[in-house]
Coordinates of C-alpha atoms in Angstrom, one line a residue:
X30 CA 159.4 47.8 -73.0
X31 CA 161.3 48.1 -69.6
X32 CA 163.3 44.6 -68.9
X33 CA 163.3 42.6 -65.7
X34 CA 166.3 44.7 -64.8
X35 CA 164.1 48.0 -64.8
X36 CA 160.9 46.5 -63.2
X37 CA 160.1 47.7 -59.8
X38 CA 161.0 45.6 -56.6
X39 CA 157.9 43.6 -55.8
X40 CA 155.9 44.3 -59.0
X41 CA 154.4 40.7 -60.6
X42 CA 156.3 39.2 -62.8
X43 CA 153.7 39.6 -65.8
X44 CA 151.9 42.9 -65.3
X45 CA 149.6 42.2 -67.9
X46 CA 147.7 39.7 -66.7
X47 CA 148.4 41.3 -62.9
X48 CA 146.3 44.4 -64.6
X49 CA 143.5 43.1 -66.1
X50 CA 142.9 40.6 -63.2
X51 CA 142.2 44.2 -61.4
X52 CA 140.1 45.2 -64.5
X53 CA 138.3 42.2 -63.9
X54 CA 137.6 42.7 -60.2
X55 CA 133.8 43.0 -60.8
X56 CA 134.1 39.0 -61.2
X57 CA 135.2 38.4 -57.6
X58 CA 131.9 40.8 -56.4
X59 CA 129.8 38.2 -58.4
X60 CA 131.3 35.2 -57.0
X61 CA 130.8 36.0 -53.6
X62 CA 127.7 37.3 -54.2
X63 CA 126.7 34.2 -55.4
X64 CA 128.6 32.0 -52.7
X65 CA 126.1 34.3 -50.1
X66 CA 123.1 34.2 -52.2
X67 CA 123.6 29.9 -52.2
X68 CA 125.2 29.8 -48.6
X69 CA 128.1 28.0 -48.9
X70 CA 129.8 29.0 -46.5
X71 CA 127.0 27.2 -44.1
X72 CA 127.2 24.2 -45.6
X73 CA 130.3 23.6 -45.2
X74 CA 130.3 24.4 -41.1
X75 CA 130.3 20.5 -40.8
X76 CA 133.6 19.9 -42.8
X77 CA 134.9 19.4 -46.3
X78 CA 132.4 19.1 -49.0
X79 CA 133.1 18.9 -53.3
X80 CA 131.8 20.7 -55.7
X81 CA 129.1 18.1 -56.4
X82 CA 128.0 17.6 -52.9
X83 CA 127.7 21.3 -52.7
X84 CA 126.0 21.2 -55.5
X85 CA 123.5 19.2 -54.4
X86 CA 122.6 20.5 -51.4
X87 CA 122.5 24.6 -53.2
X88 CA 120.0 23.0 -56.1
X89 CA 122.8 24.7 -58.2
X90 CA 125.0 23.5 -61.0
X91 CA 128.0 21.5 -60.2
X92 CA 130.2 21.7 -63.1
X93 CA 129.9 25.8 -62.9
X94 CA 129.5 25.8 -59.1
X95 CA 133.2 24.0 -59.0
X96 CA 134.3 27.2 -61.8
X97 CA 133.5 29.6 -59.0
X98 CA 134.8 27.6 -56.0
X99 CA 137.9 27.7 -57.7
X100 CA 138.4 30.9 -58.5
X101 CA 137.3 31.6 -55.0
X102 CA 140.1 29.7 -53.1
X103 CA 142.2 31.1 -55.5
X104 CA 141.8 34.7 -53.2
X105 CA 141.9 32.7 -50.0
X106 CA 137.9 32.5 -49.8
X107 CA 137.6 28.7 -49.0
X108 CA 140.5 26.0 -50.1
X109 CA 140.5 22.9 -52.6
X110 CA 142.5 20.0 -50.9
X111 CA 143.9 17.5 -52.7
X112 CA 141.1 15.1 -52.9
X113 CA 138.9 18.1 -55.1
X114 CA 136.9 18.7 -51.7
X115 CA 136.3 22.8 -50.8
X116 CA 136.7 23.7 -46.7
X117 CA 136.2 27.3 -45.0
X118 CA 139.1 28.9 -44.2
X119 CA 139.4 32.1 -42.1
X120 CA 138.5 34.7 -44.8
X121 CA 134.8 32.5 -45.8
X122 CA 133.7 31.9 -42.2
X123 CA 132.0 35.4 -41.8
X124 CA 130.2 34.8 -45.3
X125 CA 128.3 31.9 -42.7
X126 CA 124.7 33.1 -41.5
X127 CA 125.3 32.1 -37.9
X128 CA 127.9 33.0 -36.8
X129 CA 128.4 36.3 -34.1
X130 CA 130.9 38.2 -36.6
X131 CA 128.4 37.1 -39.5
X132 CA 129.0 39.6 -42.8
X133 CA 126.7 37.5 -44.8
X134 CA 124.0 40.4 -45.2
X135 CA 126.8 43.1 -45.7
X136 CA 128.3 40.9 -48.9
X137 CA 124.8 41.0 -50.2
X138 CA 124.7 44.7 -49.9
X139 CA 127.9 45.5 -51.1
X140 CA 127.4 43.1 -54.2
X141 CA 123.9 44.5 -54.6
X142 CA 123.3 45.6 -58.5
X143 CA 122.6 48.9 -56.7
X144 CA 126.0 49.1 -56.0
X145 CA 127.6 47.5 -59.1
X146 CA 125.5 50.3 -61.2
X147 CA 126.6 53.0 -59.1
X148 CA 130.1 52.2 -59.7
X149 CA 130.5 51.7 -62.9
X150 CA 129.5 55.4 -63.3
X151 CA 132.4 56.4 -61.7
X152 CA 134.0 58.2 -64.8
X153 CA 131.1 60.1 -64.8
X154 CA 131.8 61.3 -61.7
X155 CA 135.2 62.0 -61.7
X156 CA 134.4 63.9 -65.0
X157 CA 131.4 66.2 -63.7
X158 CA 131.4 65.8 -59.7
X159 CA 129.0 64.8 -57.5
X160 CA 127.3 61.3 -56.8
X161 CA 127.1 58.8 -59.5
X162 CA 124.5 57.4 -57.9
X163 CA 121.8 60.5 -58.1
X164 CA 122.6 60.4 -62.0
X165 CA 121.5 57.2 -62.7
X166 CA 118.3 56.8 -60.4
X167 CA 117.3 60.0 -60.2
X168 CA 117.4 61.0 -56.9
X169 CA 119.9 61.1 -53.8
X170 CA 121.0 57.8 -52.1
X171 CA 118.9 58.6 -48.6
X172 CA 115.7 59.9 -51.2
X173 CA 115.8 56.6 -52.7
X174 CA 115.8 54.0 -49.7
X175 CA 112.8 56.2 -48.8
X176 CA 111.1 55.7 -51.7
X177 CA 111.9 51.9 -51.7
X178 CA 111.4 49.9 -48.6
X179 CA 112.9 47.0 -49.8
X180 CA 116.1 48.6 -50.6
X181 CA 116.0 50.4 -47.5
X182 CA 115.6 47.2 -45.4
X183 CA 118.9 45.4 -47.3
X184 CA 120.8 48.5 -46.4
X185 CA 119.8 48.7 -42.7
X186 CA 120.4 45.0 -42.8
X187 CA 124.2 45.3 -44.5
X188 CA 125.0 48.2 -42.1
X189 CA 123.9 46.4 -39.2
X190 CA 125.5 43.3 -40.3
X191 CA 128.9 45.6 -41.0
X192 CA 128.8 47.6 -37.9
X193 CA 128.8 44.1 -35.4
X194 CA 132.5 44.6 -35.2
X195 CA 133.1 47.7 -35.6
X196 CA 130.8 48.6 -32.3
X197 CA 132.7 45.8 -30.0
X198 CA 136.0 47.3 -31.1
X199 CA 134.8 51.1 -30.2
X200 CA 133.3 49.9 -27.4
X201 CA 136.2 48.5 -26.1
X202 CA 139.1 51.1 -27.0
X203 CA 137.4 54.0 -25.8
X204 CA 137.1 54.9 -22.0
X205 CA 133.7 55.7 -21.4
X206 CA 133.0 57.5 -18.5
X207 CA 131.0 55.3 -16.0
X208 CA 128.0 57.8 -15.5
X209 CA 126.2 60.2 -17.6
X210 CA 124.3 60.1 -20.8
X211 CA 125.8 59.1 -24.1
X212 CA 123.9 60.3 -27.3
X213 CA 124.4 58.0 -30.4
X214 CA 123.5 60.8 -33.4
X215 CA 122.3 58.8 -36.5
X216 CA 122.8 55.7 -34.4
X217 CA 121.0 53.3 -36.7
X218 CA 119.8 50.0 -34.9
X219 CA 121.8 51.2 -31.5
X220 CA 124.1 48.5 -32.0
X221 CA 126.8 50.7 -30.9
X222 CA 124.6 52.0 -28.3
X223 CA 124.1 48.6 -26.9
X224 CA 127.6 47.7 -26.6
X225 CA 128.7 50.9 -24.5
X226 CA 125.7 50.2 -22.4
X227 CA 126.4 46.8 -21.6
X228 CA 129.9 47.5 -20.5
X229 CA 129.0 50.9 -18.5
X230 CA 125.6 49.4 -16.3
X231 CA 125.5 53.2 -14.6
X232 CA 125.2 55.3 -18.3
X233 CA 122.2 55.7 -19.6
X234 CA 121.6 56.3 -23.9
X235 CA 119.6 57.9 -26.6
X236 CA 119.6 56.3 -29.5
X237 CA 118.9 59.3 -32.4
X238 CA 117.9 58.5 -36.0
X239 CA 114.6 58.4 -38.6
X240 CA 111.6 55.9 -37.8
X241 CA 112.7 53.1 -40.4
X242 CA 116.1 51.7 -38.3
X243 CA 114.4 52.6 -35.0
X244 CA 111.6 50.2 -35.5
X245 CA 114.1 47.9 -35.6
X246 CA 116.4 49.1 -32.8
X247 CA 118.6 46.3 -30.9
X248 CA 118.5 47.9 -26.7
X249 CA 115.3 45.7 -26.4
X250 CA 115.9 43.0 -22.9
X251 CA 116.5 42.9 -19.4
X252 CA 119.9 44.2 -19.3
X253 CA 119.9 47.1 -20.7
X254 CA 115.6 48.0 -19.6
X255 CA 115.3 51.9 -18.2
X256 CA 118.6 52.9 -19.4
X257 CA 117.8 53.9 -22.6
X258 CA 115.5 55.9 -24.9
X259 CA 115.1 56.4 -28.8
X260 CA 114.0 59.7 -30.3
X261 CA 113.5 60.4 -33.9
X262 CA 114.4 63.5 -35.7
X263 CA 116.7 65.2 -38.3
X264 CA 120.7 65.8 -37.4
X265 CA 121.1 68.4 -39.8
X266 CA 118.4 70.5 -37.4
X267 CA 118.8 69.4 -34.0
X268 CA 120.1 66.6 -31.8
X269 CA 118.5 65.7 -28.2
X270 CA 120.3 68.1 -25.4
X271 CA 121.7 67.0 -22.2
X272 CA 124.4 64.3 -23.2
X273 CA 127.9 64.0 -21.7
X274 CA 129.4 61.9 -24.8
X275 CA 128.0 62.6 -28.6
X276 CA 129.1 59.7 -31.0
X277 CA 129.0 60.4 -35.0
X278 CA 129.5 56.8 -35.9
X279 CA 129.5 56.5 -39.9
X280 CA 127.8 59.6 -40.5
X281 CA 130.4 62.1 -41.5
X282 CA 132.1 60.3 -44.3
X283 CA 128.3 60.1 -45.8
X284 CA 128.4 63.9 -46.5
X285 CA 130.4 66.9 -48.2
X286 CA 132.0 69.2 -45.5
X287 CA 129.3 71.8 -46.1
X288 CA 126.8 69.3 -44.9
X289 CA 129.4 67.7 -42.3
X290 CA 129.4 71.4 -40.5
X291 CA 125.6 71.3 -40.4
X292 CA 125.9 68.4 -38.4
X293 CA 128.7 69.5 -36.0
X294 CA 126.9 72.9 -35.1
X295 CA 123.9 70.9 -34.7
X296 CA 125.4 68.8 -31.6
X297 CA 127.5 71.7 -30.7
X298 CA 124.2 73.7 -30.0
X299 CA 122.8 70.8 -28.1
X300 CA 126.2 70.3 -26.1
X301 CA 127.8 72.3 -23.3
X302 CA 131.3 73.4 -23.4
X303 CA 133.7 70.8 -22.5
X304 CA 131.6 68.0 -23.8
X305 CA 132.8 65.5 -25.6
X306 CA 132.2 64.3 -29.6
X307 CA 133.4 61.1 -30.9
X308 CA 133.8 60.2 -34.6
X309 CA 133.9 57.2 -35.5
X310 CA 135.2 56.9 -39.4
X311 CA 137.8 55.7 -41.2
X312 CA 141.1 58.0 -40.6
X313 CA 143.3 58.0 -43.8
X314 CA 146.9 57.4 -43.4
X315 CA 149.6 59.4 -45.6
X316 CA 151.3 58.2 -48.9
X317 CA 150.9 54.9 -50.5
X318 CA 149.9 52.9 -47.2
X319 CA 147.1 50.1 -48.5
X320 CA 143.8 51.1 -46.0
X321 CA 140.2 49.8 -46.3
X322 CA 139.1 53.8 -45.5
X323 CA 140.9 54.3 -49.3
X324 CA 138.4 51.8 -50.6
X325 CA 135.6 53.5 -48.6
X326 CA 136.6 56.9 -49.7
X327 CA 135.9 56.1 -53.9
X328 CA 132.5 54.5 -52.5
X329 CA 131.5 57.2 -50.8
X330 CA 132.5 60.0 -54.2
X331 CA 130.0 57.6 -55.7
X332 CA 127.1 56.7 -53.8
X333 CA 126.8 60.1 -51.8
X334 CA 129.2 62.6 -52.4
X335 CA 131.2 62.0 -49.2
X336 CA 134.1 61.2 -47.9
X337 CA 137.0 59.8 -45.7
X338 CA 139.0 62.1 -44.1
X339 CA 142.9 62.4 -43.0
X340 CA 143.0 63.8 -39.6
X341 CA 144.0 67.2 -40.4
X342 CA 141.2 67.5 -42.6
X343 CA 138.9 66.1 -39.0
X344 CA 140.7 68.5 -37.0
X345 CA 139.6 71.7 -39.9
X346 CA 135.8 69.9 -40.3
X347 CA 135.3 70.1 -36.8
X348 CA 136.9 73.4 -35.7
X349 CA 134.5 75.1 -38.7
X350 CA 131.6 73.3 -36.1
X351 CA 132.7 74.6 -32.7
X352 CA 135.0 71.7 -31.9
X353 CA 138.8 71.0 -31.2
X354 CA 140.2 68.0 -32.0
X355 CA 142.0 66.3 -28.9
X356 CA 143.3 62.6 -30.2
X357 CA 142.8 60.1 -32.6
X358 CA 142.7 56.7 -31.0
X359 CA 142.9 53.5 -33.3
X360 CA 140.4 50.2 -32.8
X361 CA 140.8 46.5 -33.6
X362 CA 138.3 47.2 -36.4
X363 CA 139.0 50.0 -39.4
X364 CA 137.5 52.7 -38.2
X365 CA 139.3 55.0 -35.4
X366 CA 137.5 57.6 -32.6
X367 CA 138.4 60.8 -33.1
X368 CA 137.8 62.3 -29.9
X369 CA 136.7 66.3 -29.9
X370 CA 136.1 68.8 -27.3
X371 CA 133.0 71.2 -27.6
X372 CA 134.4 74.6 -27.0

């Protein structure tokens, strides 16, 4: 048994109960699930509230609701004060319904027992390759939000709710030009879309993606009316033609590389040379370096078979589909642009 002496700088004092609390991590899913699924986080917008007050106002069981609280604040979701009363703190105000950077929706996805399933056969997919998810439901991710509507609209509904922050903070870092047409390619809702728009007023945009999240696209208003058009189709055949800037936001890391090139040669064929290609994905940083894309990556290998990506790996990827890589430029969210040049 190695002695204080031999224990590495940093490491917790007892490693044993530093381990299992990892092995245990499924615990903290299910308590912010269930601080979503009751809302706490809304009731206490007004202030400080105990366990029983809380209580009270969920319809939910104080002595077990107070169990949870706890262990929340423990991980810096919501704080006990001394007088037993639970307040938000900066980590549980985006589990509140109404606010702008709301992730309420995206908790319930993530936490979703479609989820939890999926990764528990992770073993299973380290062992054979391939999905976990396809294994145990019978069909691909994509095939099965098809087949299930209500699945389908949680997911749209988590993405969208994910994506908020993460289309403000690309909006924002990259330098759009102030004219031309930009093509969002598998652009969901357009929430992305939206937010170039409204900070270019000369660009115009088409939104690309399948029926289900265009019929609930967000470009609707006065602000953004005539600039803008949707068009529904399959990025694995073709992409609309005639756009200056092509944005891949979240849809490489859903695929393996051999699908990832379909994609590329599709735009490429729909772009002229010099054009421009952003990606917008998680880029992985070398060596031991804690990233959320690390997290992402495992989630992909079991939900779709995709991946995160280092930059050199972006740079090969997109060279394979008639691109060069030109820069990598990092966002206040945790996804960067990599930028690429049709050639």
């Amino acid at each position: 048994m190695a002695t204080s002496s031999q224990r590495p700088t940093g490491a917790p004092q007892d490693l044993a109960a530093h381990l299992m609390d990892h092995a245990m991590g499924h615990l903290f899913s299910a308590a912010l699930r269930t601080a979503a699924q009751h809302r706490l986080a809304d009731h206490l917008a007004g202030g400080a509230r105990t366990a029983e007050q809380l209580a009270a106002a969920t319809g939910t069981h104080a002595p077990h609701l107070r169990r949870v609280l706890r262990y929340l604040a423990a991980r810096g979701i919501f704080h006990e004060d001394a007088t037993g009363a639970y307040r938000l703190t900066p980590a549980a105000r985006p589990l509140r319904t109404d606010v702008p950077d709301s992730l309420h929706t995206a908790v319930l996805m993530a936490t979703d027992e479609l989820f939890l399933r999926t990764s528990a056969g992770m073993p299973e997919a380290v062992r054979h390759g391939g999905a976990s998810f396809e294994r145990l439901f019978g069909a691909p991710f994509f095939d099965h939000l098809g087949a299930h509507p209500a699945t389908r609209q949680l997911f749209d509904d988590g993405m969208a709710s994910l994506s908020a922050q993460v289309d403000e903070a690309v909006a924002e870092a990259y330098p759009f030009p102030g004219t031309g047409t930009v093509v969002d390619v598998g652009g969901g809702r357009g929430g992305l879309l939206r937010a170039v728009l409204r900070r270019r007023p000369q660009l115009t945009g088409v939104l690309f993606d399948q029926a289900p999240p265009l019929a609930h696209h967000l470009l609707d208003g006065d602000e953004l009316k005539g600039r803008w058009r949707t068009q529904e189709g399959d990025f694995f055949a073709t992409v609309p033609e005639g756009g200056d800037v092509y944005v891949l936001k979240h849809v490489l890391h859903d695929w393996p590389d051999d699908h990832c090139r379909r994609i590329l040669r599709a735009c490429r064929a729909a772009m002229a040379p010099g054009r421009r290609l952003l990606v917008v994905d998680c880029v992985l940083p070398p060596g031991n370096a804690p990233h959320f894309g690390k997290t992402l990556d495992v989630a992909m290998m079991t939900v779709l078979d995709g991946q995160e990506r280092t930059a050199e790996e972006f740079a090969t990827l997109l060279s394979a589909g008639g691109f060069r890589l030109t820069r990598v430029l990092p966002t206040a969210a945790f996804p960067s642009i990599v930028e690429a040049v049709a050639e």
